[in-house]
Amino acid sequence: MCGIVGYTAKQAVEKRILDSLELLEYRGYDSAGLALFDTDTEQVEVRKCAGRVSDLRDLCGREAVHGLCGIGHTRWATHGGVSDENAHPHRVGCVTLVHNGIIENFEEIKDHYGLGQYLFSQTDTEVVAALINSFYNGHPRETIRRAVRCLKGTFALVIMFDDHPDVIYAVRNVSPIVAAYIPSGTMLASDVAALGGQADRYIVVPEYTIVELHKSAILLYDEADRRIEPEYYDIDWDTTRDGKGNYPFYMEKEIMEQPDTIRRTLAGRIKDGHISLEKDGVPDQLLADCQRICVVACGTAMHVGQLGSELVRKILHMHMDVEYASEFMYMDPVIDEKTLVLAISQSGETIDTLEALKYARRLGARSIGIINVRGSSIARESDYVMYTDAGPEIAVASTKAYTNQLAAFYALIGRMAVVRGIFDREQEREYAENLLQVPDKIQLVLNRRAEIHKIARSLLEAKDAFMIGRGMDYSILLEGALKLKEVSYIHTEAYASGELKHGTIALITQETPVIAAVTQDDLRDKELSNIREVQSRGASVTLLLREDIAADGIDCDYIFQLPQMPSLFMGFPASAALQLLAYYVSSDRGLDVDKPRNLAKVVTVE
Ligand code: F6R
């Protein structure tokens, strides 16, 4: 989850490294650091500190370094707490390095090679620096290869040797590294975003290949030390960020962008009442032939599957497995060549999703990725990719990516219904029209954000909250609860309303506000009984109610009426309302909405 960057050039590199670290900060913001071969002192100088990249910038302002070659890092702590010492880069002897990933056997390596005396931090990374230093024989590639053979785990290592001051070395297993020529030199980084829009093509460094970054050349060497020609990928999407605009936080901006971005995601997939995946290259035969569908994803992306499974049952009359990617490999999943695996991911880099996808493919499954970040690892690993057009999502809490993933998922299931002969022409047209209505319906919710802000104020003092609903509403609330807890730190649980009385209702008191949802007319009366049950225990209740469902006889503290859509589509407007609720609670509590504690945007460790 850490962000890494390396840059060697004919001009000073420190500013570009700091700028790139800022672009990578969404990967981790516990601490930051850089190392440069300093042109004044003629040695490698390290500057690092706990805190944000802005703190590192201040430090570099106070203790200036100037160089033409350097590496940088933003950290998300795994081994060792958040401290200056544990920040990267780590320097042992003539070796300075940064690392993304986890070295599982670092204790064994430390003991086996007697490296304890060289270590000042609690990190696995410093052990690797000490190992490489102890093996160093003047030949960087040979030394790196020998060290890497000792490592168990995932890693992207970016290394400088004192006696090769103009060259940066890197090697990886699983954790990504991309490299590119930019006008002033060459760069490598954990992802394309860090290139700051300066390159129009990039290389994905293959696993266990050593990359050497020279000022005017990027050289790749395979495990037998043979030079290999890189494969280039075009950067034909916008990697730049246009800032927060007039919004105080990216999260609010991204919530507000949903109508436009969903329109873009649907464009080209829905036209003249037809649903088509031609632009994605997904063959109809694949959709017609598959006998099972399985979603692998994490967090919010997994909730797309959760809600989507209701759609699959109701439209395709099929069962769809939805699995936490992190559990997938350990559960002996039932997968074969007739299984269609859907890997859903905003970043396209979530390691659990990537590994689950690889595992499913090894078992013979065909796969489609629903991915936001072009050219990402999961996109490259999938047989077919449906890209969402959410644009860069910077806030750690996912909002527009979620609804865009849902939109792409709905298009996919719509197309499956057509090719499997479930939809006739009229049903296809009606489904497509409903989907095209989604952006406008979400806009109606966004227009009434002041009402949601008012509801949010009633939650500011809560320590715990519950969200209750039935059927699709329960799936919608799973995501709503995740959103609220991660940005507001209010412990929130989504519960299937009928299940509450089998234990959890013991927790309901006047201290536990409840948010209920009724968007499915057939579930209204049953849900109202559940609302009364929690009210009888003193809970205040906010109700999200589809506007055409009768409100008479409902006595709640707040009722927010959701714009009407057919039941199957209500996840879209309801989710927008829940996102705003979470956002306002967090911002009114004075929290760092875009960077909640302990979280990182891209989760590249298992
Ligand atoms: C929550 C959130 C996370 C991500 C999860 C998967 O708001 O953003 O739960 O959804 O880490 O990330 P991606 O979609 O990048 O695979």
PDB file of C-alpha atoms in Angstrom, residues 248-468:
ATOM      1  CA  PRO A 248     -13.560  21.295   0.711  1.00  0.00           C
ATOM      2  CA  PHE A 249     -12.942  17.571   0.221  1.00  0.00           C
ATOM      3  CA  TYR A 250     -12.488  15.211  -2.701  1.00  0.00           C
ATOM      4  CA  MET A 251     -15.180  12.960  -1.225  1.00  0.00           C
ATOM      5  CA  GLU A 252     -17.854  15.617  -1.708  1.00  0.00           C
ATOM      6  CA  LYS A 253     -16.595  16.461  -5.177  1.00  0.00           C
ATOM      7  CA  GLU A 254     -16.602  12.803  -6.157  1.00  0.00           C
ATOM      8  CA  ILE A 255     -20.120  12.252  -4.799  1.00  0.00           C
ATOM      9  CA  MET A 256     -21.291  15.218  -6.853  1.00  0.00           C
ATOM     10  CA  GLU A 257     -19.575  13.903  -9.997  1.00  0.00           C
ATOM     11  CA  GLN A 258     -21.661  10.739 -10.072  1.00  0.00           C
ATOM     12  CA  PRO A 259     -24.324  11.759 -12.576  1.00  0.00           C
ATOM     13  CA  ASP A 260     -21.753  12.796 -15.201  1.00  0.00           C
ATOM     14  CA  THR A 261     -19.435   9.877 -14.642  1.00  0.00           C
ATOM     15  CA  ILE A 262     -22.254   7.318 -14.770  1.00  0.00           C
ATOM     16  CA  ARG A 263     -23.444   8.863 -18.016  1.00  0.00           C
ATOM     17  CA  ARG A 264     -19.946   8.296 -19.378  1.00  0.00           C
ATOM     18  CA  THR A 265     -19.836   4.703 -18.108  1.00  0.00           C
ATOM     19  CA  LEU A 266     -23.154   3.936 -19.775  1.00  0.00           C
ATOM     20  CA  ALA A 267     -22.334   5.731 -23.020  1.00  0.00           C
ATOM     21  CA  GLY A 268     -21.319   3.264 -25.674  1.00  0.00           C
ATOM     22  CA  ARG A 269     -22.861   0.408 -23.705  1.00  0.00           C
ATOM     23  CA  ILE A 270     -26.432   1.620 -24.079  1.00  0.00           C
ATOM     24  CA  LYS A 271     -27.561   3.013 -27.368  1.00  0.00           C
ATOM     25  CA  ASP A 272     -30.974   3.308 -29.001  1.00  0.00           C
ATOM     26  CA  GLY A 273     -32.509   1.066 -26.381  1.00  0.00           C
ATOM     27  CA  HIS A 274     -29.895  -1.665 -26.922  1.00  0.00           C
ATOM     28  CA  ILE A 275     -27.356  -2.903 -24.412  1.00  0.00           C
ATOM     29  CA  SER A 276     -24.048  -3.793 -26.008  1.00  0.00           C
ATOM     30  CA  LEU A 277     -20.635  -4.765 -24.690  1.00  0.00           C
ATOM     31  CA  GLU A 278     -19.026  -4.519 -28.093  1.00  0.00           C
ATOM     32  CA  LYS A 279     -16.694  -1.730 -27.011  1.00  0.00           C
ATOM     33  CA  ASP A 280     -15.444  -3.977 -24.204  1.00  0.00           C
ATOM     34  CA  GLY A 281     -14.888  -6.862 -26.589  1.00  0.00           C
ATOM     35  CA  VAL A 282     -16.846  -9.207 -24.296  1.00  0.00           C
ATOM     36  CA  PRO A 283     -18.126 -12.022 -26.526  1.00  0.00           C
ATOM     37  CA  ASP A 284     -21.829 -12.871 -26.280  1.00  0.00           C
ATOM     38  CA  GLN A 285     -20.891 -16.547 -26.338  1.00  0.00           C
ATOM     39  CA  LEU A 286     -19.119 -16.177 -23.012  1.00  0.00           C
ATOM     40  CA  LEU A 287     -22.223 -14.602 -21.482  1.00  0.00           C
ATOM     41  CA  ALA A 288     -24.515 -17.190 -23.013  1.00  0.00           C
ATOM     42  CA  ASP A 289     -22.454 -20.246 -22.066  1.00  0.00           C
ATOM     43  CA  CYS A 290     -21.412 -19.585 -18.496  1.00  0.00           C
ATOM     44  CA  GLN A 291     -23.162 -21.721 -15.909  1.00  0.00           C
ATOM     45  CA  ARG A 292     -21.951 -19.983 -12.774  1.00  0.00           C
ATOM     46  CA  ILE A 293     -21.011 -16.425 -11.918  1.00  0.00           C
ATOM     47  CA  CYS A 294     -18.670 -15.542  -9.106  1.00  0.00           C
ATOM     48  CA  VAL A 295     -17.642 -12.079  -7.941  1.00  0.00           C
ATOM     49  CA  VAL A 296     -14.283 -11.608  -6.240  1.00  0.00           C
ATOM     50  CA  ALA A 297     -13.680  -8.188  -4.747  1.00  0.00           C
ATOM     51  CA  CYS A 298     -13.003  -6.340  -1.506  1.00  0.00           C
ATOM     52  CA  GLY A 299     -14.787  -3.720   0.561  1.00  0.00           C
ATOM     53  CA  THR A 300     -16.993  -1.390  -1.394  1.00  0.00           C
ATOM     54  CA  ALA A 301     -16.296  -3.206  -4.649  1.00  0.00           C
ATOM     55  CA  MET A 302     -17.488  -6.400  -2.987  1.00  0.00           C
ATOM     56  CA  HIS A 303     -20.732  -4.641  -2.056  1.00  0.00           C
ATOM     57  CA  VAL A 304     -21.347  -4.127  -5.759  1.00  0.00           C
ATOM     58  CA  GLY A 305     -21.420  -7.901  -6.002  1.00  0.00           C
ATOM     59  CA  GLN A 306     -23.628  -8.145  -2.932  1.00  0.00           C
ATOM     60  CA  LEU A 307     -26.254  -5.865  -4.441  1.00  0.00           C
ATOM     61  CA  GLY A 308     -25.637  -7.329  -7.886  1.00  0.00           C
ATOM     62  CA  SER A 309     -26.424 -10.838  -6.689  1.00  0.00           C
ATOM     63  CA  GLU A 310     -30.013  -9.720  -6.086  1.00  0.00           C
ATOM     64  CA  LEU A 311     -30.177  -8.516  -9.669  1.00  0.00           C
ATOM     65  CA  VAL A 312     -28.708 -11.738 -10.984  1.00  0.00           C
ATOM     66  CA  ARG A 313     -31.271 -13.806  -9.097  1.00  0.00           C
ATOM     67  CA  LYS A 314     -34.188 -11.614 -10.092  1.00  0.00           C
ATOM     68  CA  ILE A 315     -33.267 -11.120 -13.754  1.00  0.00           C
ATOM     69  CA  LEU A 316     -31.161 -14.106 -14.753  1.00  0.00           C
ATOM     70  CA  HIS A 317     -32.693 -16.504 -12.207  1.00  0.00           C
ATOM     71  CA  MET A 318     -29.174 -17.648 -11.443  1.00  0.00           C
ATOM     72  CA  HIS A 319     -27.266 -17.837  -8.244  1.00  0.00           C
ATOM     73  CA  MET A 320     -24.117 -15.728  -8.065  1.00  0.00           C
ATOM     74  CA  ASP A 321     -21.378 -16.360  -5.504  1.00  0.00           C
ATOM     75  CA  VAL A 322     -19.968 -13.189  -4.021  1.00  0.00           C
ATOM     76  CA  GLU A 323     -16.738 -13.752  -2.179  1.00  0.00           C
ATOM     77  CA  TYR A 324     -14.334 -11.654  -0.201  1.00  0.00           C
ATOM     78  CA  ALA A 325     -11.261 -11.920  -2.393  1.00  0.00           C
ATOM     79  CA  SER A 326      -9.121 -12.325   0.719  1.00  0.00           C
ATOM     80  CA  GLU A 327     -11.007 -15.508   1.676  1.00  0.00           C
ATOM     81  CA  PHE A 328     -11.422 -16.926  -1.783  1.00  0.00           C
ATOM     82  CA  MET A 329      -8.302 -19.052  -2.040  1.00  0.00           C
ATOM     83  CA  TYR A 330      -8.795 -20.660   1.337  1.00  0.00           C
ATOM     84  CA  MET A 331     -12.384 -21.775   0.823  1.00  0.00           C
ATOM     85  CA  ASP A 332     -11.941 -24.364  -1.933  1.00  0.00           C
ATOM     86  CA  PRO A 333     -14.177 -22.391  -4.286  1.00  0.00           C
ATOM     87  CA  VAL A 334     -16.241 -24.332  -6.777  1.00  0.00           C
ATOM     88  CA  ILE A 335     -14.848 -23.009 -10.045  1.00  0.00           C
ATOM     89  CA  ASP A 336     -14.529 -24.564 -13.466  1.00  0.00           C
ATOM     90  CA  GLU A 337     -14.272 -23.537 -17.106  1.00  0.00           C
ATOM     91  CA  LYS A 338     -17.999 -22.774 -17.183  1.00  0.00           C
ATOM     92  CA  THR A 339     -17.570 -20.210 -14.389  1.00  0.00           C
ATOM     93  CA  LEU A 340     -17.480 -16.534 -15.211  1.00  0.00           C
ATOM     94  CA  VAL A 341     -15.437 -14.700 -12.595  1.00  0.00           C
ATOM     95  CA  LEU A 342     -16.034 -10.980 -12.208  1.00  0.00           C
ATOM     96  CA  ALA A 343     -13.163  -9.124 -10.556  1.00  0.00           C
ATOM     97  CA  ILE A 344     -14.415  -5.730  -9.430  1.00  0.00           C
ATOM     98  CA  SER A 345     -11.920  -3.086  -8.407  1.00  0.00           C
ATOM     99  CA  GLN A 346     -11.519   0.660  -8.579  1.00  0.00           C
ATOM    100  CA  SER A 347      -7.728   0.685  -8.389  1.00  0.00           C
ATOM    101  CA  GLY A 348      -7.171  -2.563 -10.239  1.00  0.00           C
ATOM    102  CA  GLU A 349      -4.312  -3.177  -7.791  1.00  0.00           C
ATOM    103  CA  THR A 350      -5.974  -4.711  -4.719  1.00  0.00           C
ATOM    104  CA  ILE A 351      -3.719  -7.654  -4.104  1.00  0.00           C
ATOM    105  CA  ASP A 352      -6.387  -9.972  -2.692  1.00  0.00           C
ATOM    106  CA  THR A 353      -8.599  -9.421  -5.721  1.00  0.00           C
ATOM    107  CA  LEU A 354      -5.656  -9.901  -8.050  1.00  0.00           C
ATOM    108  CA  GLU A 355      -4.594 -13.138  -6.375  1.00  0.00           C
ATOM    109  CA  ALA A 356      -8.176 -14.462  -6.261  1.00  0.00           C
ATOM    110  CA  LEU A 357      -8.543 -13.737  -9.968  1.00  0.00           C
ATOM    111  CA  LYS A 358      -5.294 -15.513 -10.801  1.00  0.00           C
ATOM    112  CA  TYR A 359      -6.380 -18.481  -8.699  1.00  0.00           C
ATOM    113  CA  ALA A 360      -9.772 -18.689 -10.426  1.00  0.00           C
ATOM    114  CA  ARG A 361      -8.121 -18.529 -13.832  1.00  0.00           C
ATOM    115  CA  ARG A 362      -5.778 -21.347 -12.867  1.00  0.00           C
ATOM    116  CA  LEU A 363      -8.913 -23.398 -12.120  1.00  0.00           C
ATOM    117  CA  GLY A 364     -10.136 -22.693 -15.652  1.00  0.00           C
ATOM    118  CA  ALA A 365     -12.567 -19.806 -15.095  1.00  0.00           C
ATOM    119  CA  ARG A 366     -13.061 -17.090 -17.718  1.00  0.00           C
ATOM    120  CA  SER A 367     -12.965 -13.586 -16.354  1.00  0.00           C
ATOM    121  CA  ILE A 368     -14.171 -10.052 -16.786  1.00  0.00           C
ATOM    122  CA  GLY A 369     -12.675  -7.190 -14.784  1.00  0.00           C
ATOM    123  CA  ILE A 370     -14.835  -4.220 -13.879  1.00  0.00           C
ATOM    124  CA  ILE A 371     -12.073  -1.736 -13.273  1.00  0.00           C
ATOM    125  CA  ASN A 372     -11.616   2.011 -13.064  1.00  0.00           C
ATOM    126  CA  VAL A 373      -7.854   2.436 -13.458  1.00  0.00           C
ATOM    127  CA  ARG A 374      -6.707   1.736 -16.995  1.00  0.00           C
ATOM    128  CA  GLY A 375      -3.851  -0.670 -17.487  1.00  0.00           C
ATOM    129  CA  SER A 376      -3.832  -1.714 -13.819  1.00  0.00           C
ATOM    130  CA  SER A 377      -2.697  -5.172 -12.702  1.00  0.00           C
ATOM    131  CA  ILE A 378      -6.218  -6.670 -12.432  1.00  0.00           C
ATOM    132  CA  ALA A 379      -7.145  -5.201 -15.810  1.00  0.00           C
ATOM    133  CA  ARG A 380      -4.100  -6.844 -17.365  1.00  0.00           C
ATOM    134  CA  GLU A 381      -4.854 -10.167 -15.671  1.00  0.00           C
ATOM    135  CA  SER A 382      -8.533 -10.313 -16.766  1.00  0.00           C
ATOM    136  CA  ASP A 383      -9.622 -11.978 -20.021  1.00  0.00           C
ATOM    137  CA  TYR A 384     -11.869  -8.981 -20.732  1.00  0.00           C
ATOM    138  CA  VAL A 385     -12.188  -5.594 -19.095  1.00  0.00           C
ATOM    139  CA  MET A 386     -15.177  -3.319 -18.696  1.00  0.00           C
ATOM    140  CA  TYR A 387     -13.657  -0.008 -17.697  1.00  0.00           C
ATOM    141  CA  THR A 388     -15.740   2.365 -15.633  1.00  0.00           C
ATOM    142  CA  ASP A 389     -15.437   6.044 -16.454  1.00  0.00           C
ATOM    143  CA  ALA A 390     -15.475   7.373 -12.924  1.00  0.00           C
ATOM    144  CA  GLY A 391     -12.227   9.281 -13.531  1.00  0.00           C
ATOM    145  CA  PRO A 392      -9.553   9.513 -10.839  1.00  0.00           C
ATOM    146  CA  GLU A 393     -11.001   8.754  -7.400  1.00  0.00           C
ATOM    147  CA  ILE A 394      -8.792  10.397  -4.801  1.00  0.00           C
ATOM    148  CA  ALA A 395     -10.792  10.267  -1.555  1.00  0.00           C
ATOM    149  CA  VAL A 396      -9.991   7.050   0.246  1.00  0.00           C
ATOM    150  CA  ALA A 397     -13.678   6.270   0.723  1.00  0.00           C
ATOM    151  CA  SER A 398     -15.037   5.045  -2.564  1.00  0.00           C
ATOM    152  CA  THR A 399     -18.208   6.748  -3.805  1.00  0.00           C
ATOM    153  CA  LYS A 400     -18.366   7.424  -7.521  1.00  0.00           C
ATOM    154  CA  ALA A 401     -16.369   4.281  -8.252  1.00  0.00           C
ATOM    155  CA  TYR A 402     -19.064   2.234  -6.483  1.00  0.00           C
ATOM    156  CA  THR A 403     -22.023   3.597  -8.435  1.00  0.00           C
ATOM    157  CA  ASN A 404     -20.037   3.422 -11.686  1.00  0.00           C
ATOM    158  CA  GLN A 405     -19.153  -0.203 -10.979  1.00  0.00           C
ATOM    159  CA  LEU A 406     -22.839  -0.849 -10.307  1.00  0.00           C
ATOM    160  CA  ALA A 407     -23.747   0.820 -13.612  1.00  0.00           C
ATOM    161  CA  ALA A 408     -21.251  -1.335 -15.521  1.00  0.00           C
ATOM    162  CA  PHE A 409     -22.488  -4.417 -13.665  1.00  0.00           C
ATOM    163  CA  TYR A 410     -26.108  -3.616 -14.560  1.00  0.00           C
ATOM    164  CA  ALA A 411     -25.098  -3.228 -18.214  1.00  0.00           C
ATOM    165  CA  LEU A 412     -23.358  -6.602 -18.098  1.00  0.00           C
ATOM    166  CA  ILE A 413     -26.346  -8.378 -16.568  1.00  0.00           C
ATOM    167  CA  GLY A 414     -28.681  -6.644 -19.025  1.00  0.00           C
ATOM    168  CA  ARG A 415     -26.595  -7.927 -21.916  1.00  0.00           C
ATOM    169  CA  MET A 416     -26.565 -11.420 -20.401  1.00  0.00           C
ATOM    170  CA  ALA A 417     -30.354 -11.319 -20.187  1.00  0.00           C
ATOM    171  CA  VAL A 418     -30.491 -10.427 -23.885  1.00  0.00           C
ATOM    172  CA  VAL A 419     -28.083 -13.092 -25.110  1.00  0.00           C
ATOM    173  CA  ARG A 420     -29.659 -15.759 -22.924  1.00  0.00           C
ATOM    174  CA  GLY A 421     -33.075 -14.986 -24.389  1.00  0.00           C
ATOM    175  CA  ILE A 422     -34.497 -13.746 -21.091  1.00  0.00           C
ATOM    176  CA  PHE A 423     -35.176 -10.212 -22.311  1.00  0.00           C
ATOM    177  CA  ASP A 424     -37.265  -9.674 -25.389  1.00  0.00           C
ATOM    178  CA  ARG A 425     -36.758  -6.479 -27.331  1.00  0.00           C
ATOM    179  CA  GLU A 426     -39.256  -4.557 -25.218  1.00  0.00           C
ATOM    180  CA  GLN A 427     -37.773  -5.694 -21.911  1.00  0.00           C
ATOM    181  CA  GLU A 428     -34.288  -4.781 -23.098  1.00  0.00           C
ATOM    182  CA  ARG A 429     -35.484  -1.321 -24.075  1.00  0.00           C
ATOM    183  CA  GLU A 430     -37.213  -0.791 -20.745  1.00  0.00           C
ATOM    184  CA  TYR A 431     -34.187  -1.973 -18.739  1.00  0.00           C
ATOM    185  CA  ALA A 432     -31.866   0.259 -20.800  1.00  0.00           C
ATOM    186  CA  GLU A 433     -34.134   3.233 -20.271  1.00  0.00           C
ATOM    187  CA  ASN A 434     -34.206   2.700 -16.522  1.00  0.00           C
ATOM    188  CA  LEU A 435     -30.442   2.550 -16.472  1.00  0.00           C
ATOM    189  CA  LEU A 436     -30.188   5.776 -18.434  1.00  0.00           C
ATOM    190  CA  GLN A 437     -32.441   7.409 -15.829  1.00  0.00           C
ATOM    191  CA  VAL A 438     -29.946   6.686 -13.048  1.00  0.00           C
ATOM    192  CA  PRO A 439     -27.822   9.858 -13.391  1.00  0.00           C
ATOM    193  CA  ASP A 440     -30.902  12.114 -13.210  1.00  0.00           C
ATOM    194  CA  LYS A 441     -32.288  10.287 -10.194  1.00  0.00           C
ATOM    195  CA  ILE A 442     -28.969  10.571  -8.383  1.00  0.00           C
ATOM    196  CA  GLN A 443     -28.899  14.253  -9.278  1.00  0.00           C
ATOM    197  CA  LEU A 444     -32.274  14.693  -7.579  1.00  0.00           C
ATOM    198  CA  VAL A 445     -30.767  13.306  -4.366  1.00  0.00           C
ATOM    199  CA  LEU A 446     -27.674  15.498  -4.668  1.00  0.00           C
ATOM    200  CA  ASN A 447     -29.860  18.577  -5.136  1.00  0.00           C
ATOM    201  CA  ARG A 448     -31.392  17.895  -1.729  1.00  0.00           C
ATOM    202  CA  ARG A 449     -28.126  17.480   0.120  1.00  0.00           C
ATOM    203  CA  ALA A 450     -29.037  20.178   2.662  1.00  0.00           C
ATOM    204  CA  GLU A 451     -31.767  17.845   3.987  1.00  0.00           C
ATOM    205  CA  ILE A 452     -29.244  15.049   4.381  1.00  0.00           C
ATOM    206  CA  HIS A 453     -26.839  17.416   6.079  1.00  0.00           C
ATOM    207  CA  LYS A 454     -29.553  18.135   8.649  1.00  0.00           C
ATOM    208  CA  ILE A 455     -30.037  14.421   9.315  1.00  0.00           C
ATOM    209  CA  ALA A 456     -26.266  14.024   9.640  1.00  0.00           C
ATOM    210  CA  ARG A 457     -26.223  16.535  12.496  1.00  0.00           C
ATOM    211  CA  SER A 458     -28.416  14.193  14.541  1.00  0.00           C
ATOM    212  CA  LEU A 459     -25.681  11.528  14.347  1.00  0.00           C
ATOM    213  CA  LEU A 460     -22.695  13.583  15.405  1.00  0.00           C
ATOM    214  CA  GLU A 461     -22.598  12.355  19.001  1.00  0.00           C
ATOM    215  CA  ALA A 462     -23.307   8.704  18.263  1.00  0.00           C
ATOM    216  CA  LYS A 463     -20.766   6.029  19.144  1.00  0.00           C
ATOM    217  CA  ASP A 464     -22.681   3.188  17.509  1.00  0.00           C
ATOM    218  CA  ALA A 465     -25.338   3.115  14.814  1.00  0.00           C
ATOM    219  CA  PHE A 466     -27.327   0.479  12.981  1.00  0.00           C
ATOM    220  CA  MET A 467     -28.660   0.337   9.461  1.00  0.00           C
ATOM    221  CA  ILE A 468     -31.547  -2.028   8.891  1.00  0.00           C
TER     222      ILE A 468
END
